[in-house]
Amino acid sequence: GSVYAGSTAYGQGKAAAEAALPSALHARIFNPFGPGERPTRLIASLVAGAAAGRAEVELGIPPWHRSQPIAVADVAAMLVALLAADRTGVLDMAGRESLDAEALVRRIYAAIAPGLEPEIAFPEPGDGDWLADAVDPTPAEVATGVVPTPLDDALRAYAAALRA
């Protein structure tokens, strides 16, 4: 079943599309990041904050929300590989590491600004499509032959691209 089933209208719509089109390929892309993304997106804002030396971090996600960041270049390579594949079903395109919100912030800061300790503020709990579980990216890796770039390497490359 869908990792979104039973949550908000957004999640229910995704689950309905997967159920309505079982003979199609559904690529679920989790937490892509990289050059060209909006600076207000989670990972972009965290990388920019760490690179600028800002310790204060105000998150719009609850502490238990799970992220599996994947470099957008890896997603693009996977999608290109799938264009030539005769494949149906659901493939989760995600990084290999599942991190809760606090661990994600600390990991980004450690990779981009070693020694700078982030001061994290979380929102009040509320409803939303927050993921509490990890997805398995292995089937997408096998189907495409693409193994995601290790998270720390992808974060440092992203920070370097932002500085360029």
XYZ file of C-alpha atoms in Angstrom:
164
model
C 0.000 0.000 0.000
C 0.908 3.638 -0.172
C 2.926 5.227 2.602
C 0.444 8.106 2.257
C -2.810 6.172 2.565
C -5.168 7.513 5.189
C -3.479 10.853 5.763
C -4.474 14.184 4.160
C -6.226 14.828 0.849
C -2.787 15.094 -0.798
C -1.809 11.659 0.451
C -5.157 10.141 -0.349
C -4.875 11.496 -3.913
C -1.478 9.863 -4.361
C -2.763 6.558 -2.991
C -5.834 6.740 -5.273
C -3.665 7.332 -8.358
C -1.515 4.327 -7.506
C -4.601 2.156 -7.037
C -6.392 3.452 -10.163
C -3.448 2.905 -12.503
C -1.848 -0.391 -11.431
C -0.355 -0.969 -14.904
C 1.563 2.326 -14.787
C 4.921 3.095 -13.247
C 4.612 5.325 -10.191
C 7.882 6.949 -9.149
C 7.601 8.315 -5.632
C 10.411 10.800 -5.088
C 11.340 11.565 -1.490
C 13.246 14.678 -0.425
C 15.194 15.507 -3.602
C 17.677 18.338 -3.194
C 20.294 20.077 -5.279
C 21.183 23.071 -7.379
C 18.268 25.079 -8.750
C 15.732 24.308 -6.031
C 13.795 27.045 -4.285
C 15.786 28.468 -1.362
C 12.730 28.075 0.883
C 12.711 24.281 0.585
C 13.837 22.439 3.723
C 17.247 21.128 2.706
C 18.111 24.210 0.643
C 17.372 26.504 3.588
C 19.308 24.294 6.018
C 22.355 24.068 3.740
C 22.300 27.832 3.162
C 21.920 28.509 6.900
C 24.795 26.215 7.812
C 27.002 27.687 5.075
C 26.201 31.215 6.354
C 27.039 30.236 9.941
C 23.494 30.689 11.280
C 22.939 28.542 14.362
C 19.203 29.294 14.724
C 16.999 26.832 12.866
C 13.207 27.104 12.882
C 11.563 24.041 11.374
C 8.075 23.678 9.949
C 8.099 19.912 10.456
C 7.620 17.893 13.651
C 10.677 16.268 15.241
C 9.509 12.740 14.401
C 9.077 13.412 10.650
C 11.383 11.118 8.644
C 13.395 12.313 5.641
C 15.374 10.254 3.154
C 17.176 12.945 1.162
C 18.429 12.098 -2.308
C 20.475 14.262 -4.653
C 18.359 15.506 -7.551
C 21.075 14.367 -9.981
C 20.537 10.795 -8.737
C 16.768 11.137 -9.224
C 17.347 12.410 -12.775
C 19.626 9.455 -13.540
C 17.020 7.035 -12.182
C 14.228 8.607 -14.237
C 16.320 8.501 -17.415
C 17.066 4.817 -16.794
C 13.359 4.123 -16.285
C 12.430 5.717 -19.618
C 13.957 2.698 -21.321
C 12.530 0.162 -18.870
C 9.325 -1.801 -19.278
C 8.299 -1.507 -15.658
C 5.054 -1.066 -13.723
C 4.230 -0.636 -10.066
C 5.616 1.701 -7.444
C 9.257 2.624 -6.991
C 10.414 4.742 -4.071
C 13.301 6.999 -5.067
C 14.909 8.010 -1.803
C 18.235 8.192 -0.078
C 19.444 5.172 1.829
C 19.399 6.949 5.186
C 16.185 7.708 7.060
C 16.658 10.590 9.480
C 14.245 12.264 11.852
C 14.039 16.057 11.641
C 16.577 16.775 14.365
C 19.058 14.231 13.004
C 18.662 15.723 9.510
C 19.477 19.224 10.756
C 22.459 18.000 12.769
C 23.727 15.937 9.834
C 23.541 18.894 7.437
C 25.317 21.171 9.882
C 28.035 18.575 10.551
C 28.651 18.165 6.805
C 28.541 21.872 5.903
C 29.686 23.704 9.052
C 31.579 21.345 11.375
C 31.693 22.761 14.876
C 28.586 24.955 14.476
C 25.893 23.571 16.781
C 22.373 24.258 15.460
C 19.713 25.578 17.856
C 16.516 23.912 16.620
C 12.962 25.159 17.186
C 10.098 22.826 16.236
C 6.451 23.740 15.502
C 3.521 22.714 17.639
C 2.279 19.235 16.646
C -0.428 19.236 13.990
C -1.879 17.324 11.096
C -0.064 16.747 7.833
C 1.595 14.280 5.517
C 4.497 13.705 7.867
C 6.270 10.412 7.408
C 7.039 8.417 10.531
C 8.370 5.406 8.623
C 11.156 4.853 6.140
C 10.704 3.608 2.582
C 12.885 1.016 0.883
C 14.842 2.563 -2.009
C 16.464 -0.761 -3.013
C 13.934 -1.728 -5.732
C 14.483 1.634 -7.488
C 18.245 1.182 -7.243
C 18.010 -2.327 -8.729
C 15.584 -1.253 -11.473
C 17.738 1.699 -12.542
C 21.284 0.627 -11.698
C 21.700 3.953 -9.857
C 22.921 3.989 -6.267
C 22.318 7.339 -4.548
C 25.330 9.469 -3.724
C 26.191 9.181 -0.013
C 24.335 11.915 1.867
C 27.347 13.793 3.236
C 29.015 13.869 -0.189
C 25.811 15.113 -1.850
C 25.329 17.796 0.829
C 28.897 19.096 0.444
C 28.560 19.155 -3.350
C 25.299 21.073 -3.025
C 26.870 23.609 -0.661
C 29.783 24.065 -3.084
C 27.337 24.656 -5.957
C 25.493 27.279 -3.886
C 28.770 29.078 -3.176
C 29.827 29.060 -6.851
